[in-house]
mmCIF file of C-alpha atoms in Angstrom:
data_model
loop_
_atom_site.group_PDB
_atom_site.id
_atom_site.type_symbol
_atom_site.label_atom_id
_atom_site.label_comp_id
_atom_site.label_asym_id
_atom_site.label_seq_id
_atom_site.Cartn_x
_atom_site.Cartn_y
_atom_site.Cartn_z
ATOM 1 C CA MET L 1 0.769 -15.548 19.040
ATOM 2 C CA ILE L 2 3.303 -17.530 17.023
ATOM 3 C CA VAL L 3 5.995 -18.836 19.339
ATOM 4 C CA SER L 4 9.429 -18.574 17.819
ATOM 5 C CA GLN L 5 11.709 -21.446 18.692
ATOM 6 C CA PHE L 6 14.757 -19.158 18.922
ATOM 7 C CA THR L 7 16.954 -21.840 17.474
ATOM 8 C CA SER L 8 19.805 -21.295 15.098
ATOM 9 C CA GLY L 9 19.054 -21.366 11.407
ATOM 10 C CA GLY L 10 20.820 -24.703 10.965
ATOM 11 C CA SER L 11 18.904 -26.543 13.693
ATOM 12 C CA ALA L 12 15.560 -25.128 12.523
ATOM 13 C CA TRP L 13 15.807 -26.405 8.952
ATOM 14 C CA PRO L 14 14.939 -30.087 9.647
ATOM 15 C CA ARG L 15 11.619 -29.124 11.260
ATOM 16 C CA ILE L 16 10.923 -26.505 8.600
ATOM 17 C CA SER L 17 11.561 -29.180 5.964
ATOM 18 C CA LEU L 18 9.162 -31.496 7.800
ATOM 19 C CA VAL L 19 6.396 -28.896 7.478
ATOM 20 C CA VAL L 20 7.221 -28.311 3.808
ATOM 21 C CA GLY L 21 7.029 -32.079 3.287
ATOM 22 C CA ALA L 22 3.482 -32.026 4.646
ATOM 23 C CA GLY L 23 2.683 -29.482 1.949
ATOM 24 C CA VAL L 24 4.301 -31.681 -0.694
ATOM 25 C CA VAL L 25 2.244 -34.789 0.153
ATOM 26 C CA SER L 26 -0.852 -32.565 0.247
ATOM 27 C CA ALA L 27 0.010 -31.250 -3.214
ATOM 28 C CA PHE L 28 -0.019 -34.889 -4.340
ATOM 29 C CA GLN L 29 -3.784 -34.732 -3.826
ATOM 30 C CA VAL L 30 -4.076 -31.773 -6.188
ATOM 31 C CA GLY L 31 -1.859 -33.362 -8.835
ATOM 32 C CA LYS L 32 -3.205 -36.892 -8.759
ATOM 33 C CA ALA L 33 -6.398 -35.767 -10.527
ATOM 34 C CA PRO L 34 -4.668 -34.352 -13.646
ATOM 35 C CA ALA L 35 -2.278 -37.327 -13.644
ATOM 36 C CA ALA L 36 -5.146 -39.832 -13.516
ATOM 37 C CA LEU L 37 -7.626 -37.791 -15.551
ATOM 38 C CA ALA L 38 -7.534 -40.034 -18.619
ATOM 39 C CA ALA L 39 -7.769 -43.211 -16.518
ATOM 40 C CA VAL L 40 -10.778 -41.976 -14.529
ATOM 41 C CA GLN L 41 -12.361 -40.567 -17.694
ATOM 42 C CA GLY L 42 -12.102 -43.940 -19.413
ATOM 43 C CA ASP L 43 -13.189 -46.012 -16.406
ATOM 44 C CA LEU L 44 -16.269 -43.903 -15.635
ATOM 45 C CA ALA L 45 -17.061 -42.934 -19.272
ATOM 46 C CA LEU L 46 -16.802 -39.175 -18.689
ATOM 47 C CA SER L 47 -16.372 -36.223 -21.025
ATOM 48 C CA LEU L 48 -13.316 -33.979 -20.598
ATOM 49 C CA ALA L 49 -15.514 -31.208 -19.169
ATOM 50 C CA ALA L 50 -17.027 -33.564 -16.578
ATOM 51 C CA ALA L 51 -13.688 -35.141 -15.674
ATOM 52 C CA SER L 52 -12.135 -31.706 -15.153
ATOM 53 C CA TRP L 53 -14.409 -31.295 -12.123
ATOM 54 C CA LEU L 54 -12.198 -33.837 -10.361
ATOM 55 C CA ILE L 55 -9.712 -30.967 -10.199
ATOM 56 C CA SER L 56 -12.188 -28.208 -9.428
ATOM 57 C CA ALA L 57 -14.287 -30.096 -6.845
ATOM 58 C CA PHE L 58 -11.170 -30.324 -4.683
ATOM 59 C CA ALA L 59 -11.449 -26.586 -4.087
ATOM 60 C CA ILE L 60 -15.185 -26.104 -3.469
ATOM 61 C CA LEU L 61 -15.129 -25.930 0.343
ATOM 62 C CA GLY L 62 -11.812 -24.130 0.276
ATOM 63 C CA ALA L 63 -13.347 -21.339 -1.763
ATOM 64 C CA LEU L 64 -15.786 -20.731 1.089
ATOM 65 C CA ALA L 65 -13.932 -21.762 4.239
ATOM 66 C CA GLY L 66 -10.449 -20.258 3.954
ATOM 67 C CA ALA L 67 -11.041 -17.329 6.297
ATOM 68 C CA PRO L 68 -12.875 -19.376 8.984
ATOM 69 C CA ILE L 69 -10.077 -21.938 8.954
ATOM 70 C CA GLY L 70 -7.581 -19.111 9.338
ATOM 71 C CA LEU L 71 -9.464 -18.024 12.466
ATOM 72 C CA ALA L 72 -9.407 -21.611 13.742
ATOM 73 C CA VAL L 73 -5.629 -21.761 13.262
ATOM 74 C CA ASP L 74 -5.271 -18.603 15.339
ATOM 75 C CA ARG L 75 -7.266 -20.264 18.139
ATOM 76 C CA ILE L 76 -6.541 -23.998 18.331
ATOM 77 C CA GLY L 77 -2.987 -23.925 17.030
ATOM 78 C CA ALA L 78 -1.296 -24.576 13.705
ATOM 79 C CA ARG L 79 0.194 -27.950 14.718
ATOM 80 C CA THR L 80 -3.215 -29.416 15.538
ATOM 81 C CA MET L 81 -4.803 -27.969 12.409
ATOM 82 C CA ALA L 82 -2.013 -29.284 10.158
ATOM 83 C CA SER L 83 -2.369 -32.823 11.525
ATOM 84 C CA LEU L 84 -6.148 -32.666 11.130
ATOM 85 C CA GLY L 85 -5.705 -31.516 7.537
ATOM 86 C CA LEU L 86 -3.518 -34.492 6.642
ATOM 87 C CA LEU L 87 -5.983 -36.955 8.194
ATOM 88 C CA LEU L 88 -8.967 -35.398 6.401
ATOM 89 C CA GLN L 89 -7.143 -35.734 3.092
ATOM 90 C CA ALA L 90 -6.341 -39.373 3.892
ATOM 91 C CA ALA L 91 -9.991 -40.112 4.667
ATOM 92 C CA GLY L 92 -11.142 -38.442 1.456
ATOM 93 C CA SER L 93 -8.604 -40.312 -0.653
ATOM 94 C CA ALA L 94 -9.499 -43.701 0.855
ATOM 95 C CA LEU L 95 -13.222 -43.078 0.403
ATOM 96 C CA GLY L 96 -12.553 -41.935 -3.168
ATOM 97 C CA ALA L 97 -10.879 -45.238 -3.966
ATOM 98 C CA LEU L 98 -14.050 -47.003 -2.804
ATOM 99 C CA SER L 99 -16.510 -44.669 -4.541
ATOM 100 C CA PRO L 100 -19.040 -46.486 -6.754
ATOM 101 C CA GLY L 101 -19.515 -43.638 -9.234
ATOM 102 C CA PHE L 102 -18.570 -40.165 -10.348
ATOM 103 C CA THR L 103 -20.867 -38.255 -7.962
ATOM 104 C CA ALA L 104 -19.485 -40.047 -4.919
ATOM 105 C CA LEU L 105 -15.942 -39.489 -6.169
ATOM 106 C CA LEU L 106 -16.604 -35.756 -6.471
ATOM 107 C CA ALA L 107 -17.897 -35.694 -2.878
ATOM 108 C CA THR L 108 -14.691 -37.308 -1.623
ATOM 109 C CA ARG L 109 -12.656 -34.734 -3.519
ATOM 110 C CA VAL L 110 -14.468 -32.026 -1.542
ATOM 111 C CA ILE L 111 -13.384 -33.737 1.705
ATOM 112 C CA GLU L 112 -9.800 -33.891 0.453
ATOM 113 C CA GLY L 113 -9.943 -30.217 -0.442
ATOM 114 C CA LEU L 114 -11.055 -29.250 3.062
ATOM 115 C CA GLY L 115 -8.127 -31.157 4.540
ATOM 116 C CA PHE L 116 -5.747 -29.564 2.070
ATOM 117 C CA LEU L 117 -6.940 -26.106 3.074
ATOM 118 C CA CYS L 118 -6.472 -26.868 6.788
ATOM 119 C CA LEU L 119 -2.871 -27.860 6.102
ATOM 120 C CA VAL L 120 -1.861 -25.002 3.825
ATOM 121 C CA VAL L 121 -3.362 -22.316 6.065
ATOM 122 C CA ALA L 122 -1.658 -23.759 9.157
ATOM 123 C CA ALA L 123 1.770 -24.410 7.631
ATOM 124 C CA PRO L 124 2.926 -20.772 7.177
ATOM 125 C CA ALA L 125 2.135 -20.157 10.862
ATOM 126 C CA LEU L 126 4.170 -23.234 11.782
ATOM 127 C CA ILE L 127 7.108 -22.065 9.698
ATOM 128 C CA ALA L 128 6.961 -18.545 11.107
ATOM 129 C CA GLY L 129 7.183 -20.081 14.580
ATOM 130 C CA LEU L 130 10.049 -22.411 13.701
ATOM 131 C CA ALA L 131 12.239 -20.097 11.606
ATOM 132 C CA PRO L 132 14.560 -17.588 13.273
ATOM 133 C CA ILE L 133 14.343 -14.090 11.846
ATOM 134 C CA GLN L 134 17.547 -14.392 9.832
ATOM 135 C CA ILE L 135 16.248 -17.304 7.717
ATOM 136 C CA ARG L 136 12.514 -16.591 7.655
ATOM 137 C CA ASP L 137 12.434 -15.172 4.098
ATOM 138 C CA ARG L 138 14.194 -18.261 2.733
ATOM 139 C CA ALA L 139 11.991 -20.542 4.840
ATOM 140 C CA MET L 140 8.833 -18.994 3.376
ATOM 141 C CA ALA L 141 10.263 -19.315 -0.136
ATOM 142 C CA LEU L 142 10.943 -23.000 0.546
ATOM 143 C CA TRP L 143 7.373 -23.423 1.784
ATOM 144 C CA ALA L 144 5.983 -21.812 -1.369
ATOM 145 C CA SER L 145 7.721 -24.541 -3.406
ATOM 146 C CA PHE L 146 5.508 -27.274 -1.918
ATOM 147 C CA MET L 147 2.968 -27.116 -4.747
ATOM 148 C CA PRO L 148 5.301 -27.446 -7.767
ATOM 149 C CA VAL L 149 7.398 -30.079 -5.993
ATOM 150 C CA GLY L 150 4.325 -32.116 -5.080
ATOM 151 C CA LEU L 151 2.757 -31.773 -8.521
ATOM 152 C CA THR L 152 6.027 -32.771 -10.174
ATOM 153 C CA VAL L 153 6.505 -35.890 -8.046
ATOM 154 C CA ILE L 154 2.928 -37.131 -8.393
ATOM 155 C CA MET L 155 2.900 -36.621 -12.158
ATOM 156 C CA LEU L 156 6.209 -38.450 -12.474
ATOM 157 C CA ALA L 157 4.484 -41.294 -10.623
ATOM 158 C CA ALA L 158 1.789 -41.515 -13.327
ATOM 159 C CA PRO L 159 3.224 -44.790 -14.775
ATOM 160 C CA LEU L 160 2.055 -46.481 -11.541
ATOM 161 C CA LEU L 161 -1.507 -46.035 -12.796
ATOM 162 C CA SER L 162 -1.026 -48.837 -15.307
ATOM 163 C CA ILE L 163 -0.026 -51.144 -12.430
ATOM 164 C CA VAL L 164 -2.288 -50.217 -9.508
ATOM 165 C CA THR L 165 -5.178 -48.500 -11.395
ATOM 166 C CA TRP L 166 -6.456 -45.113 -10.322
ATOM 167 C CA ARG L 167 -8.223 -46.608 -7.291
ATOM 168 C CA GLY L 168 -4.986 -48.116 -6.058
ATOM 169 C CA PHE L 169 -3.343 -44.751 -6.683
ATOM 170 C CA TRP L 170 -5.919 -43.148 -4.357
ATOM 171 C CA PHE L 171 -5.273 -45.803 -1.662
ATOM 172 C CA LEU L 172 -1.527 -45.260 -1.955
ATOM 173 C CA ASN L 173 -1.984 -41.546 -1.360
ATOM 174 C CA ALA L 174 -4.182 -42.229 1.680
ATOM 175 C CA SER L 175 -1.471 -44.370 3.264
ATOM 176 C CA ILE L 176 1.171 -41.704 2.598
ATOM 177 C CA LEU L 177 -0.986 -39.048 4.260
ATOM 178 C CA VAL L 178 -1.666 -41.108 7.399
ATOM 179 C CA SER L 179 2.026 -41.915 7.740
ATOM 180 C CA TYR L 180 3.008 -38.286 7.339
ATOM 181 C CA ALA L 181 0.429 -37.125 9.893
ATOM 182 C CA MET L 182 2.069 -39.430 12.445
ATOM 183 C CA LEU L 183 5.520 -38.175 11.468
ATOM 184 C CA LEU L 184 4.456 -34.545 11.806
ATOM 185 C CA ARG L 185 3.029 -35.078 15.303
ATOM 186 C CA TRP L 186 6.224 -36.834 16.338
ATOM 187 C CA GLY L 187 8.595 -34.313 14.773
ATOM 188 C CA LEU L 188 6.959 -31.109 16.030
ATOM 189 C CA HIS L 189 6.774 -30.755 19.792
ATOM 190 C CA PRO L 190 3.775 -28.988 21.347
ATOM 191 C CA PRO L 191 4.527 -25.293 21.871
ATOM 192 C CA PRO L 192 4.517 -23.590 25.260
ATOM 193 C CA ASN L 193 1.030 -22.528 26.293
ATOM 194 C CA HIS L 194 1.202 -18.746 26.110
ATOM 195 C CA PRO L 195 -2.078 -16.997 26.904
ATOM 196 C CA ARG L 196 -3.372 -14.598 24.278
ATOM 197 C CA PRO L 197 -5.892 -11.787 24.574
ATOM 198 C CA TYR L 198 -9.461 -12.962 24.094
ATOM 199 C CA ARG L 199 -11.143 -11.688 20.965
ATOM 200 C CA LYS L 200 -14.616 -12.502 19.729
ATOM 201 C CA ILE L 201 -14.810 -14.345 16.414
ATOM 202 C CA HIS L 202 -17.255 -11.854 14.919
ATOM 203 C CA GLN L 203 -14.830 -9.063 15.857
ATOM 204 C CA ASP L 204 -11.997 -10.744 13.950
ATOM 205 C CA ILE L 205 -14.177 -11.510 10.935
ATOM 206 C CA GLY L 206 -15.562 -7.982 10.855
ATOM 207 C CA GLU L 207 -12.106 -6.437 11.010
ATOM 208 C CA ALA L 208 -10.833 -8.671 8.214
ATOM 209 C CA LEU L 209 -13.871 -8.034 6.021
ATOM 210 C CA VAL L 210 -13.490 -4.254 6.080
ATOM 211 C CA SER L 211 -9.723 -4.296 5.507
ATOM 212 C CA PRO L 212 -8.506 -4.208 1.885
ATOM 213 C CA GLY L 213 -5.381 -6.306 2.468
ATOM 214 C CA PRO L 214 -6.985 -9.767 2.807
ATOM 215 C CA TRP L 215 -9.264 -9.109 -0.176
ATOM 216 C CA VAL L 216 -6.365 -8.014 -2.372
ATOM 217 C CA LEU L 217 -4.305 -11.095 -1.499
ATOM 218 C CA GLY L 218 -7.329 -13.306 -2.108
ATOM 219 C CA GLY L 219 -7.913 -11.684 -5.493
ATOM 220 C CA LEU L 220 -4.280 -12.056 -6.526
ATOM 221 C CA PHE L 221 -4.232 -15.721 -5.529
ATOM 222 C CA THR L 222 -7.526 -16.298 -7.374
ATOM 223 C CA ALA L 223 -6.040 -14.857 -10.557
ATOM 224 C CA PHE L 224 -2.798 -16.813 -10.228
ATOM 225 C CA SER L 225 -4.487 -20.121 -9.451
ATOM 226 C CA ALA L 226 -7.067 -19.744 -12.230
ATOM 227 C CA ILE L 227 -4.363 -19.058 -14.820
ATOM 228 C CA PHE L 228 -1.951 -21.710 -13.563
ATOM 229 C CA PHE L 229 -4.479 -24.540 -13.368
ATOM 230 C CA ALA L 230 -6.217 -23.513 -16.587
ATOM 231 C CA VAL L 231 -2.917 -24.430 -18.224
ATOM 232 C CA PHE L 232 -1.515 -27.246 -16.087
ATOM 233 C CA GLY L 233 -4.802 -28.859 -15.089
ATOM 234 C CA LEU L 234 -5.414 -29.732 -18.738
ATOM 235 C CA LEU L 235 -1.819 -29.876 -19.967
ATOM 236 C CA PRO L 236 -1.495 -33.700 -20.020
ATOM 237 C CA PRO L 237 -4.410 -34.192 -22.463
ATOM 238 C CA LEU L 238 -3.257 -31.168 -24.496
ATOM 239 C CA LEU L 239 0.288 -32.544 -24.832
ATOM 240 C CA SER L 240 -1.017 -36.011 -25.603
ATOM 241 C CA GLN L 241 -3.126 -34.558 -28.413
ATOM 242 C CA ARG L 242 -0.543 -32.103 -29.792
ATOM 243 C CA LEU L 243 2.516 -34.370 -29.567
ATOM 244 C CA GLY L 244 0.808 -37.701 -30.236
ATOM 245 C CA ILE L 245 2.225 -39.303 -27.074
ATOM 246 C CA SER L 246 0.810 -41.575 -24.361
ATOM 247 C CA ASN L 247 -0.994 -40.182 -21.335
ATOM 248 C CA GLU L 248 1.833 -41.329 -19.040
ATOM 249 C CA THR L 249 4.468 -39.555 -21.137
ATOM 250 C CA ALA L 250 2.320 -36.425 -21.262
ATOM 251 C CA SER L 251 2.034 -36.455 -17.452
ATOM 252 C CA MET L 252 5.795 -36.763 -17.104
ATOM 253 C CA LEU L 253 6.412 -33.849 -19.486
ATOM 254 C CA SER L 254 3.861 -31.813 -17.534
ATOM 255 C CA ALA L 255 5.717 -32.651 -14.333
ATOM 256 C CA LEU L 256 9.003 -31.384 -15.741
ATOM 257 C CA ALA L 257 7.355 -28.118 -16.755
ATOM 258 C CA ILE L 258 5.755 -27.694 -13.331
ATOM 259 C CA ALA L 259 9.157 -28.230 -11.684
ATOM 260 C CA ALA L 260 10.233 -24.883 -13.143
ATOM 261 C CA SER L 261 7.726 -23.251 -10.793
ATOM 262 C CA GLY L 262 9.704 -24.566 -7.826
ATOM 263 C CA VAL L 263 12.811 -22.908 -9.227
ATOM 264 C CA GLY L 264 10.801 -19.698 -9.517
ATOM 265 C CA ASN L 265 9.800 -19.998 -5.840
ATOM 266 C CA LEU L 266 13.407 -20.188 -4.688
ATOM 267 C CA VAL L 267 14.582 -17.421 -7.024
ATOM 268 C CA CYS L 268 11.826 -15.146 -5.745
ATOM 269 C CA GLY L 269 12.915 -15.734 -2.156
ATOM 270 C CA GLN L 270 16.405 -14.543 -3.044
ATOM 271 C CA LEU L 271 15.074 -11.532 -4.967
ATOM 272 C CA LEU L 272 12.901 -10.428 -2.044
ATOM 273 C CA ALA L 273 15.813 -10.837 0.360
ATOM 274 C CA ARG L 274 17.862 -8.549 -1.897
ATOM 275 C CA GLY L 275 15.247 -5.820 -1.796
ATOM 276 C CA PHE L 276 13.287 -6.297 -5.033
ATOM 277 C CA GLN L 277 9.875 -4.623 -4.930
ATOM 278 C CA PRO L 278 7.063 -7.207 -4.497
ATOM 279 C CA ALA L 279 4.700 -5.245 -6.776
ATOM 280 C CA ARG L 280 7.226 -5.273 -9.617
ATOM 281 C CA LEU L 281 7.713 -9.014 -9.226
ATOM 282 C CA LEU L 282 3.941 -9.528 -9.427
ATOM 283 C CA ASN L 283 3.582 -7.394 -12.557
ATOM 284 C CA PHE L 284 6.510 -9.170 -14.200
ATOM 285 C CA SER L 285 5.105 -12.608 -13.383
ATOM 286 C CA PHE L 286 1.554 -11.972 -14.538
ATOM 287 C CA GLY L 287 2.831 -10.282 -17.704
ATOM 288 C CA ILE L 288 5.046 -13.230 -18.654
ATOM 289 C CA MET L 289 2.251 -15.708 -17.909
ATOM 290 C CA ALA L 290 -0.136 -13.775 -20.173
ATOM 291 C CA LEU L 291 2.352 -13.692 -23.054
ATOM 292 C CA CYS L 292 3.190 -17.372 -22.688
ATOM 293 C CA GLY L 293 -0.503 -18.261 -22.458
ATOM 294 C CA ILE L 294 -1.038 -16.848 -25.942
ATOM 295 C CA GLY L 295 1.609 -19.125 -27.422
ATOM 296 C CA ILE L 296 0.846 -22.276 -25.424
ATOM 297 C CA PHE L 297 -2.607 -22.680 -26.981
ATOM 298 C CA SER L 298 -1.714 -21.381 -30.441
ATOM 299 C CA HIS L 299 -2.004 -23.792 -33.360
ATOM 300 C CA THR L 300 0.524 -21.756 -35.359
ATOM 301 C CA LEU L 301 3.485 -22.590 -33.090
ATOM 302 C CA TRP L 302 5.349 -25.861 -33.223
ATOM 303 C CA ALA L 303 4.226 -28.160 -30.418
ATOM 304 C CA ILE L 304 7.732 -28.226 -28.921
ATOM 305 C CA ALA L 305 7.783 -24.407 -28.831
ATOM 306 C CA SER L 306 4.453 -24.398 -26.999
ATOM 307 C CA TYR L 307 5.910 -26.814 -24.471
ATOM 308 C CA ALA L 308 8.942 -24.558 -23.960
ATOM 309 C CA LEU L 309 6.551 -21.697 -23.231
ATOM 310 C CA CYS L 310 4.909 -23.901 -20.578
ATOM 311 C CA VAL L 311 8.265 -24.091 -18.801
ATOM 312 C CA VAL L 312 8.703 -20.300 -18.901
ATOM 313 C CA PHE L 313 5.072 -19.832 -17.819
ATOM 314 C CA SER L 314 5.663 -22.135 -14.855
ATOM 315 C CA PHE L 315 8.869 -20.378 -13.765
ATOM 316 C CA ALA L 316 7.205 -16.946 -13.866
ATOM 317 C CA GLY L 317 4.207 -18.245 -11.959
ATOM 318 C CA GLY L 318 6.496 -19.539 -9.223
ATOM 319 C CA LEU L 319 7.254 -15.991 -8.095
ATOM 320 C CA ILE L 320 3.655 -15.123 -7.216
ATOM 321 C CA PRO L 321 2.901 -17.408 -4.218
ATOM 322 C CA VAL L 322 6.164 -16.394 -2.543
ATOM 323 C CA VAL L 323 5.274 -12.700 -2.801
ATOM 324 C CA ILE L 324 1.776 -13.361 -1.429
ATOM 325 C CA PHE L 325 2.929 -15.434 1.560
ATOM 326 C CA ASP L 326 5.748 -12.996 2.315
ATOM 327 C CA SER L 327 3.358 -10.028 2.161
ATOM 328 C CA ALA L 328 0.586 -11.503 4.321
ATOM 329 C CA PRO L 329 1.808 -9.977 7.627
ATOM 330 C CA ARG L 330 2.022 -6.531 6.002
ATOM 331 C CA GLN L 331 -1.381 -6.859 4.355
ATOM 332 C CA ALA L 332 -3.078 -8.157 7.528
ATOM 333 C CA PRO L 333 -5.209 -5.633 9.434
ATOM 334 C CA GLY L 334 -3.457 -6.611 12.683
ATOM 335 C CA ALA L 335 -0.865 -8.957 14.159
ATOM 336 C CA GLU L 336 -3.567 -11.257 15.531
ATOM 337 C CA LEU L 337 -5.183 -11.583 12.079
ATOM 338 C CA VAL L 338 -2.306 -12.961 10.015
ATOM 339 C CA GLY L 339 -3.918 -16.417 10.120
ATOM 340 C CA VAL L 340 -7.218 -15.182 8.745
ATOM 341 C CA THR L 341 -5.373 -13.114 6.116
ATOM 342 C CA ILE L 342 -3.578 -16.240 4.896
ATOM 343 C CA GLY L 343 -6.986 -17.931 4.972
ATOM 344 C CA PHE L 344 -8.369 -15.256 2.648
ATOM 345 C CA ALA L 345 -5.427 -15.820 0.300
ATOM 346 C CA MET L 346 -5.947 -19.587 0.256
ATOM 347 C CA GLN L 347 -9.676 -19.057 -0.239
ATOM 348 C CA GLY L 348 -8.738 -17.171 -3.393
ATOM 349 C CA ASN L 349 -6.383 -19.971 -4.388
ATOM 350 C CA ASN L 350 -9.219 -22.478 -4.141
ATOM 351 C CA LEU L 351 -11.632 -20.230 -6.013
ATOM 352 C CA GLY L 352 -9.118 -20.022 -8.853
ATOM 353 C CA LEU L 353 -8.721 -23.796 -8.788
ATOM 354 C CA ILE L 354 -12.472 -24.080 -9.367
ATOM 355 C CA ILE L 355 -12.622 -21.437 -12.090
ATOM 356 C CA GLY L 356 -9.469 -22.266 -14.052
ATOM 357 C CA PRO L 357 -9.857 -25.917 -15.157
ATOM 358 C CA ALA L 358 -13.654 -25.703 -15.522
ATOM 359 C CA ALA L 359 -13.513 -22.547 -17.645
ATOM 360 C CA ALA L 360 -10.583 -23.805 -19.721
ATOM 361 C CA SER L 361 -12.211 -27.151 -20.482
ATOM 362 C CA GLY L 362 -15.498 -25.428 -21.347
ATOM 363 C CA LEU L 363 -13.821 -22.920 -23.669
ATOM 364 C CA ALA L 364 -11.654 -25.590 -25.293
ATOM 365 C CA GLY L 365 -14.662 -27.834 -25.872
ATOM 366 C CA ALA L 366 -16.831 -25.063 -27.311
ATOM 367 C CA PHE L 367 -14.339 -22.939 -29.252
ATOM 368 C CA GLY L 368 -11.029 -24.828 -29.368
ATOM 369 C CA TRP L 369 -7.796 -24.536 -27.371
ATOM 370 C CA PRO L 370 -6.802 -21.032 -28.631
ATOM 371 C CA MET L 371 -9.785 -19.495 -26.834
ATOM 372 C CA VAL L 372 -8.238 -20.501 -23.495
ATOM 373 C CA SER L 373 -5.444 -17.985 -24.117
ATOM 374 C CA VAL L 374 -8.023 -15.174 -24.234
ATOM 375 C CA ALA L 375 -9.166 -16.093 -20.725
ATOM 376 C CA VAL L 376 -5.555 -16.257 -19.499
ATOM 377 C CA VAL L 377 -4.785 -12.759 -20.796
ATOM 378 C CA GLY L 378 -8.014 -11.327 -19.381
ATOM 379 C CA ILE L 379 -7.392 -12.714 -15.895
ATOM 380 C CA ALA L 380 -3.778 -11.506 -15.947
ATOM 381 C CA PHE L 381 -5.016 -7.996 -16.762
ATOM 382 C CA VAL L 382 -7.370 -8.051 -13.756
ATOM 383 C CA ALA L 383 -4.447 -9.189 -11.587
ATOM 384 C CA ALA L 384 -2.385 -6.223 -12.772
ATOM 385 C CA LEU L 385 -5.163 -3.909 -11.569
ATOM 386 C CA LEU L 386 -5.101 -5.594 -8.143
ATOM 387 C CA VAL L 387 -1.366 -4.942 -7.833
ATOM 388 C CA LEU L 388 -2.124 -1.208 -7.476
ATOM 389 C CA PRO L 389 -3.874 -1.408 -4.060
ATOM 390 C CA PHE L 390 -1.425 -4.143 -3.050
ATOM 391 C CA ASN L 391 1.494 -1.791 -3.654
ATOM 392 C CA ARG L 392 -0.169 1.080 -1.794
ATOM 393 C CA ARG L 393 -0.553 -1.095 1.297
ATOM 394 C CA GLN L 394 3.050 -2.301 1.045
ATOM 395 C CA LEU L 395 4.368 1.262 0.831
ATOM 396 C CA THR L 396 2.189 2.392 3.746
ATOM 397 C CA GLU L 397 3.491 -0.370 6.000
ATOM 398 C CA ALA L 398 7.090 0.274 4.931
ATOM 399 C CA ALA L 399 6.707 3.968 5.773
ATOM 400 C CA SER L 400 5.334 3.085 9.225
ATOM 401 C CA GLY L 401 8.434 1.018 9.934
ATOM 402 C CA GLN L 402 6.531 -2.229 10.554
ATOM 403 C CA SER L 403 7.983 -5.360 9.001
ATOM 404 C CA PRO L 404 6.380 -8.713 8.361
ATOM 405 C CA LEU L 405 8.493 -10.098 11.161
ATOM 406 C CA THR L 406 7.282 -7.690 13.811
ATOM 407 C CA ARG L 407 3.659 -8.123 12.698
ATOM 408 C CA ALA L 408 3.635 -11.935 12.613
ATOM 409 C CA GLY L 409 0.563 -13.361 14.244
ATOM 410 C CA GLY L 410 -1.247 -16.641 14.819
ATOM 411 C CA ARG L 411 -0.612 -19.475 17.232
ATOM 412 C CA PHE L 412 1.980 -22.184 16.720
#
């Protein structure tokens, strides 16, 4: 089980921040593809639809392996899995810099994606073990901000591409990941070895497969990720086209919009701590994202108004991951299956990362940018339907008197 450090909130924050930092440098690997999309497209003579697979390929293994990795976290420990995830991403990034062509580059992106999944499934278990009960909600909200913070920083670094080229950019990321893996091993001490009841893997998988909670969280994360990356995965080329600006400037404007998602993460943590209903926050967020999606891709709005809607879209989207991570212990079929439940959620996240950019680029290429908004609205509607079983499970657990804190599972 997760081993709480029983430290005061103040002394726990440095180690919690260290784990969040691992998420941030991992998010660099997601964001470097959109930031370098034009450079790779030009260097390898790719179409926009082909180049968009640099974003989607990152998530291929993650769309299949989230639940198994969650089981592995529950068995070998989150600290070990997090370090392994950083090193896998480093290896993929270094090999990508050396890749002779597009096919090889796509293969290295799959390796990076596997490492990313190892890290992001392990990190919530690490944080749950490090954070005392009184700060755990805020700690999880801080963790959920890793993606917008990482995407913002890496897109702001886009001007480096003109100096080091995209291959140098990949090497730089590899060196950052190796350094951070060493820092994480040094900063997090091995936990006490507490024995846990033996459970067969097929027993855990079977229990998770027949429980609605993991599937609902996976579906919600699929919808969120597909919508979010349909917009932000292709936002730099869209802004460059609509505003007539350079690719570097478009990446920086995209980064500023994505930063609003981090604000949404932190606001959601405060709202949950004050008793706001998670289901209402989900409905609000998906509704705002759908409305903004209509305007973002509309040719009738001024370009600057479309960009402002991107900021609002990003802020609203920031609420969703916090609700999902916070709800995982309540949605899990048992305390020992929180890791696999988070794995299901991240599997959905990766599936959405595959669907979103690929579908958006295909629709934009075939029918124009406004057609992307139709897909955004449709996916948001499906998400609203998934909120219904999500809310039923939340209410059932609340009535039973079990909290996410008493149901926390996994191994630190």
